[in-house]
Amino acid sequence: MDEPGGSFSFAHGARKVAPFSIAVFGFGMSFGVLARPTMGTVAPIVMSLTTFAGSAQFASASILGTGGTLAAAVIAAILLNARYGPIGVAVAPSLIGPWWSRFLRAQLVVDETWALSADGRGGHDPRLIVGAGLVLYAAWVTGTAAGVLFGDLLGDPARLGLDAAFPALFLALLVPNLDRPQARVAAILGAAIALALTPIAPAGVPIVAAGLACLVGWRRS
Amino acid sequence: MSAAWWLVALVGVATIAIKGAGPVLLGGKPLPPRIGRIIGLLAPALLAALVAISTFGGDRALVLDERAAGVGAAAVAVALKAPPLLVVVVAAVVTAATRTLV
C-alpha cells in the first residue's frame, strides 16, 4: 500500500467512529424491529449484510410493510442512495490501487465514514474509511440481528428516543463541516430544499434535490 | 421468491453499483478544481438535509414532535463541545423523557 497516512489510521478510524457506532447499532435494531413482520427473520439481516445503507433499507422496508408495491420500495431505496453517486466521486481521488480494491472499499463509504474521513482540503483518508467503515458495518449488522431476534423484549424503539439519535448523529457530523461561509450557505440551502420538498415529493427526492445546494461552489468563495 | 427477497436482491445490487461507480471509474485521479470545490460542499448540504428530514420529516408531511426537543438538546450539547456519544445520548434521553412526560 502506497497511500498517504500511516498504518495507525485504521485504528484511528475505528476509534473516531466508535461513538457513532452505538447510534448505528440502535438504528440497526430499529430496522430489525420494523422489518421483521413483513420480511421475516433472515431477509433483514441479509439486507444489512449486502446493502449497508440504513435510510434506504428503512424506507423500502416500511413501504413494503405498509402495503406498497415492490417497485415503489426499490425506487425509494435507489433515490435515497443516489447521493452515494456524487459521494463516490468525492472519495474517488483518494482511493488508489486496483479496481477491485477501490470497488470493495467504496462499499464501506456511508455518510458517517465519508464525513469523518474528510481532511478539510477535499481529500479523504482511505485507511480511515476502511477502519471506521468496518466498525460501523459490524454495528449495523449486529444491530439488525438484535432487533430481529430480541425486538419483542425491547418494545417500540421510539419509546427509547432512538429516532432522535439519528438526526443528532448527523448534527454531530455536520458541525465540523461548517468552517467556511460557503459551507454554511450550502447547509442552510440544503436543509431548506429538503424541508420544502418533504410534503410534496416521494421519499428520497428531497435528499437528492438538497445535494444540488453544493452548486453554490460554482463560484470561488 | 417472495417480495422481501426481491427487495433484498434489487436494492443490494443497485446500492453496490451506485457506491462502486465513482471509485471504480475515476479512482485515484484528481478532480478538476471547480468540480472539487462543488463536491466539497456536498457534505454540509447533504448532512444538513439529513438533519432536517430526520428531525421534522413524517410520511409526506412536516411534523413537530418530541424529536425536535431531543435534537434541540443535542444542538446545545454540540455547542458546548460535548463528544459525539454524549450528543447522541442527550438526544435520545430528552426525546424519550419528553415523550413520557408531555
Coordinates of C-alpha atoms in Angstrom, one line a residue:
Chain A
M1 CA 0.0 0.0 0.0
D2 CA 1.5 3.3 -1.0
E3 CA -1.4 5.5 0.2
P4 CA -0.9 8.6 2.4
G5 CA -1.5 8.3 6.1
G6 CA 0.3 5.9 8.5
S7 CA -0.9 2.4 9.3
F8 CA -2.3 3.7 12.6
S9 CA -5.1 5.3 10.6
F10 CA -7.1 2.0 10.6
A11 CA -7.2 2.0 14.4
H12 CA -7.6 5.8 14.4
G13 CA -10.7 5.5 12.1
A14 CA -12.1 2.8 14.4
R15 CA -11.7 4.9 17.5
K16 CA -13.1 8.0 15.8
V17 CA -16.2 6.2 14.7
A18 CA -16.8 4.3 18.0
P19 CA -19.3 6.9 19.5
F20 CA -21.3 6.8 16.2
S21 CA -21.3 3.0 16.1
I22 CA -23.6 2.9 19.2
A23 CA -26.2 5.1 17.4
V24 CA -25.8 3.0 14.3
F25 CA -26.3 -0.2 16.4
G26 CA -29.5 1.4 17.7
F27 CA -30.7 2.3 14.3
G28 CA -29.9 -1.2 13.0
M29 CA -32.0 -2.5 15.9
S30 CA -34.9 -0.2 14.9
F31 CA -34.6 -1.5 11.3
G32 CA -34.7 -5.2 12.5
V33 CA -37.8 -4.5 14.6
L34 CA -39.5 -2.7 11.7
A35 CA -38.6 -5.2 9.0
R36 CA -39.3 -8.4 10.8
P37 CA -43.2 -8.6 10.5
T38 CA -43.0 -8.2 6.7
M39 CA -39.6 -9.5 5.8
G40 CA -39.1 -12.4 8.2
T41 CA -36.1 -13.2 10.3
V42 CA -33.3 -13.8 7.8
A43 CA -34.0 -11.3 4.9
P44 CA -33.5 -8.1 7.0
I45 CA -30.1 -9.4 8.3
V46 CA -29.0 -10.4 4.7
M47 CA -30.1 -7.0 3.5
S48 CA -27.9 -5.3 6.1
L49 CA -25.0 -7.5 5.1
T50 CA -25.3 -6.7 1.4
T51 CA -26.8 -3.2 1.2
F52 CA -25.2 -1.3 4.2
A53 CA -27.3 1.9 3.7
G54 CA -29.6 2.5 6.6
S55 CA -32.0 5.1 5.4
A56 CA -32.7 3.3 2.1
Q57 CA -33.3 0.0 3.9
F58 CA -35.6 1.7 6.5
A59 CA -37.6 3.4 3.8
S60 CA -38.0 0.5 1.5
A61 CA -38.9 -2.0 4.3
S62 CA -41.6 0.4 5.6
I63 CA -43.1 0.9 2.1
L64 CA -43.3 -2.9 1.7
G65 CA -44.7 -3.2 5.3
T66 CA -47.4 -0.6 4.7
G67 CA -48.7 -2.4 1.6
G68 CA -46.7 -0.5 -1.0
T69 CA -45.5 -2.3 -4.2
L70 CA -42.1 -3.8 -4.6
A71 CA -41.4 -1.3 -7.4
A72 CA -42.2 1.6 -5.1
A73 CA -39.9 0.2 -2.4
V74 CA -37.0 -0.3 -4.8
I75 CA -37.3 3.1 -6.4
A76 CA -37.4 4.8 -2.9
A77 CA -34.2 3.0 -1.9
I78 CA -32.5 3.9 -5.1
L79 CA -33.5 7.6 -4.7
L80 CA -32.3 7.6 -1.1
N81 CA -29.0 6.0 -2.2
A82 CA -28.5 8.3 -5.2
R83 CA -26.4 10.6 -3.0
Y84 CA -23.7 7.9 -2.9
G85 CA -23.1 8.6 -6.6
P86 CA -21.6 12.0 -6.1
I87 CA -20.2 11.0 -2.7
G88 CA -18.3 8.2 -4.6
V89 CA -17.0 10.9 -7.0
A90 CA -15.8 12.9 -3.9
V91 CA -13.8 10.0 -2.4
A92 CA -12.6 8.6 -5.8
P93 CA -9.4 10.7 -6.0
S94 CA -8.4 9.3 -2.5
L95 CA -8.9 5.7 -3.4
I96 CA -6.0 4.3 -5.4
G97 CA -4.9 0.8 -6.2
P98 CA -6.5 -1.9 -8.4
W99 CA -10.2 -1.5 -9.4
W100 CA -11.4 -4.4 -7.2
S101 CA -9.8 -2.9 -4.2
R102 CA -11.4 0.5 -4.9
F103 CA -14.7 -1.2 -5.5
L104 CA -14.6 -3.1 -2.2
R105 CA -13.5 0.0 -0.1
A106 CA -16.2 2.0 -1.9
Q107 CA -18.8 -0.3 -0.2
L108 CA -17.6 0.9 3.2
V109 CA -18.4 4.6 2.3
V110 CA -21.5 5.7 4.2
D111 CA -22.5 9.2 5.4
E112 CA -20.5 8.8 8.7
T113 CA -17.3 7.4 7.2
W114 CA -17.3 9.9 4.4
A115 CA -17.8 12.9 6.8
L116 CA -15.2 11.6 9.3
S117 CA -12.6 10.8 6.8
A118 CA -12.6 14.3 5.2
D119 CA -9.3 16.1 5.7
G120 CA -10.8 19.6 5.2
R121 CA -8.9 20.1 1.9
G122 CA -11.2 18.0 -0.3
G123 CA -9.3 14.7 0.4
H124 CA -10.3 11.6 2.3
D125 CA -8.1 9.3 4.3
P126 CA -8.7 5.9 2.7
R127 CA -7.5 4.0 5.8
L128 CA -9.8 5.9 8.0
I129 CA -12.7 5.0 5.6
V130 CA -11.8 1.3 6.0
G131 CA -11.2 1.3 9.8
A132 CA -14.3 3.4 10.5
G133 CA -16.4 1.5 7.9
L134 CA -15.7 -1.9 9.2
V135 CA -16.7 -0.9 12.8
L136 CA -19.9 0.7 11.5
Y137 CA -20.7 -2.3 9.3
A138 CA -20.3 -4.6 12.3
A139 CA -22.6 -2.4 14.4
W140 CA -25.2 -2.1 11.6
V141 CA -25.4 -5.9 11.0
T142 CA -25.3 -6.9 14.7
G143 CA -27.9 -4.2 15.5
T144 CA -30.2 -5.5 12.8
A145 CA -29.8 -9.1 14.1
A146 CA -30.5 -7.9 17.7
G147 CA -33.6 -6.1 16.5
V148 CA -34.9 -9.1 14.6
L149 CA -34.2 -11.6 17.4
F150 CA -34.9 -9.6 20.5
G151 CA -37.1 -6.8 19.3
D152 CA -40.1 -8.2 21.2
L153 CA -38.3 -7.7 24.5
L154 CA -37.3 -4.1 23.6
G155 CA -40.7 -2.8 22.5
D156 CA -41.1 0.3 20.5
P157 CA -37.6 1.9 19.7
A158 CA -39.3 5.3 19.7
R159 CA -40.0 4.9 23.4
L160 CA -36.3 4.9 24.0
G161 CA -35.8 8.1 21.9
L162 CA -33.8 6.2 19.3
D163 CA -35.5 8.0 16.5
A164 CA -33.8 11.2 17.6
A165 CA -30.4 9.6 17.9
F166 CA -30.2 9.6 14.1
P167 CA -30.6 13.4 13.5
A168 CA -28.3 14.1 16.5
L169 CA -25.6 11.9 14.9
F170 CA -25.9 13.8 11.6
L171 CA -25.7 17.1 13.5
A172 CA -22.5 16.0 15.2
L173 CA -21.1 15.1 11.8
L174 CA -22.4 18.4 10.2
V175 CA -20.9 20.9 12.6
P176 CA -17.2 20.3 11.8
N177 CA -18.1 20.8 8.1
L178 CA -19.3 24.4 8.7
D179 CA -15.9 26.0 8.9
R180 CA -16.3 28.2 5.7
P181 CA -19.0 30.7 4.8
Q182 CA -19.8 28.9 1.6
A183 CA -20.3 25.7 3.5
R184 CA -22.8 27.4 5.8
V185 CA -24.7 28.7 2.8
A186 CA -24.8 25.2 1.3
A187 CA -26.0 23.7 4.6
I188 CA -28.8 26.2 5.0
L189 CA -29.9 25.8 1.4
G190 CA -29.7 22.0 1.6
A191 CA -31.9 21.9 4.7
A192 CA -34.4 24.4 3.2
I193 CA -34.7 22.4 -0.1
A194 CA -35.2 19.1 1.8
L195 CA -37.9 20.6 4.1
A196 CA -39.7 22.3 1.3
L197 CA -39.9 19.1 -0.8
T198 CA -40.7 16.7 2.0
P199 CA -44.5 17.2 1.9
I200 CA -44.8 17.1 -1.9
A201 CA -42.2 14.6 -3.2
P202 CA -41.7 10.9 -2.6
A203 CA -39.1 9.7 0.0
G204 CA -35.6 10.2 -1.4
V205 CA -36.3 13.0 -3.8
P206 CA -35.8 15.8 -1.1
I207 CA -32.3 14.4 -0.3
V208 CA -31.2 14.2 -3.9
A209 CA -32.5 17.7 -4.6
A210 CA -30.8 19.0 -1.4
G211 CA -27.5 17.8 -2.8
L212 CA -27.9 20.4 -5.6
A213 CA -27.1 23.1 -2.9
C214 CA -23.4 22.2 -3.4
L215 CA -23.6 24.1 -6.7
V216 CA -23.0 27.3 -4.7
G217 CA -19.4 26.2 -5.0
W218 CA -19.6 27.0 -8.8
R219 CA -18.1 30.5 -7.9
R220 CA -14.9 30.7 -5.9
S221 CA -15.8 31.9 -2.4
Chain B
M1 CA -39.1 -15.7 -4.5
S2 CA -41.0 -13.5 -2.1
A3 CA -41.3 -9.7 -2.3
A4 CA -38.9 -9.4 0.7
W5 CA -36.1 -11.4 -1.0
W6 CA -36.6 -9.5 -4.3
L7 CA -36.2 -6.3 -2.3
V8 CA -33.0 -7.6 -0.7
A9 CA -31.6 -8.6 -4.1
L10 CA -32.6 -5.5 -6.1
V11 CA -31.7 -2.9 -3.5
G12 CA -28.5 -4.7 -2.8
V13 CA -27.3 -4.8 -6.4
A14 CA -28.4 -1.2 -7.0
T15 CA -26.6 0.1 -3.9
I16 CA -23.4 -1.8 -4.5
A17 CA -23.4 -0.4 -8.1
I18 CA -24.1 3.2 -7.1
K19 CA -21.4 3.1 -4.4
G20 CA -18.8 1.5 -6.6
A21 CA -19.3 3.6 -9.7
G22 CA -17.3 6.7 -8.8
P23 CA -14.2 5.0 -7.3
V24 CA -14.1 2.3 -10.0
L25 CA -14.4 4.7 -12.9
L26 CA -12.5 7.7 -11.5
G27 CA -10.3 6.2 -8.8
G28 CA -7.0 7.8 -8.0
K29 CA -7.4 10.8 -10.4
P30 CA -7.7 14.3 -9.0
L31 CA -10.9 16.2 -9.9
P32 CA -10.8 19.5 -11.8
P33 CA -10.7 22.4 -9.3
R34 CA -14.3 23.6 -9.9
I35 CA -15.8 20.1 -9.6
G36 CA -13.7 19.5 -6.5
R37 CA -15.0 22.7 -4.9
I38 CA -18.6 21.8 -5.7
I39 CA -18.2 18.2 -4.4
G40 CA -16.6 19.6 -1.3
L41 CA -19.8 21.4 -0.4
L42 CA -21.8 18.2 -0.8
A43 CA -21.1 17.2 2.9
P44 CA -22.7 20.3 4.5
A45 CA -25.6 20.3 2.0
L46 CA -26.5 16.6 2.4
L47 CA -25.8 16.4 6.2
A48 CA -27.9 19.4 6.9
A49 CA -30.7 17.9 4.7
L50 CA -30.5 14.6 6.7
V51 CA -30.7 16.5 10.0
A52 CA -33.7 18.4 8.8
I53 CA -35.6 15.4 7.4
S54 CA -34.8 13.1 10.2
T55 CA -36.0 15.7 12.7
F56 CA -39.1 17.1 11.0
G57 CA -39.9 14.5 8.4
G58 CA -43.1 12.4 8.5
D59 CA -45.0 10.4 6.0
R60 CA -45.1 13.1 3.2
A61 CA -45.5 15.8 5.8
L62 CA -43.5 18.0 8.1
V63 CA -44.2 17.2 11.8
L64 CA -43.2 18.9 15.0
D65 CA -42.8 16.2 17.7
E66 CA -40.6 15.0 20.6
R67 CA -37.7 14.5 18.2
A68 CA -37.3 18.3 17.9
A69 CA -36.8 18.6 21.6
G70 CA -34.1 15.9 21.5
V71 CA -32.3 17.4 18.6
G72 CA -32.5 20.9 20.1
A73 CA -30.8 19.5 23.3
A74 CA -28.3 17.8 21.0
A75 CA -27.5 21.2 19.4
V76 CA -26.8 22.7 22.8
A77 CA -24.5 19.7 23.6
V78 CA -22.7 20.2 20.3
A79 CA -22.3 24.0 21.0
L80 CA -20.8 23.1 24.4
K81 CA -18.3 20.8 22.5
A82 CA -19.7 17.6 24.0
P83 CA -18.2 14.4 22.5
P84 CA -20.5 12.7 19.8
L85 CA -21.6 9.8 22.0
L86 CA -22.9 12.3 24.6
V87 CA -24.6 14.3 21.9
V88 CA -26.5 11.2 20.7
V89 CA -27.3 10.0 24.3
V90 CA -28.6 13.5 25.2
A91 CA -30.9 13.5 22.1
A92 CA -32.3 10.0 22.9
V93 CA -32.9 10.7 26.6
V94 CA -34.5 14.1 26.1
T95 CA -36.8 12.7 23.3
A96 CA -37.8 9.7 25.5
A97 CA -38.4 12.0 28.5
T98 CA -40.5 14.4 26.5
R99 CA -42.5 11.6 25.1
T100 CA -43.2 10.2 28.6
L101 CA -43.9 13.5 30.3
V102 CA -45.8 15.5 27.8

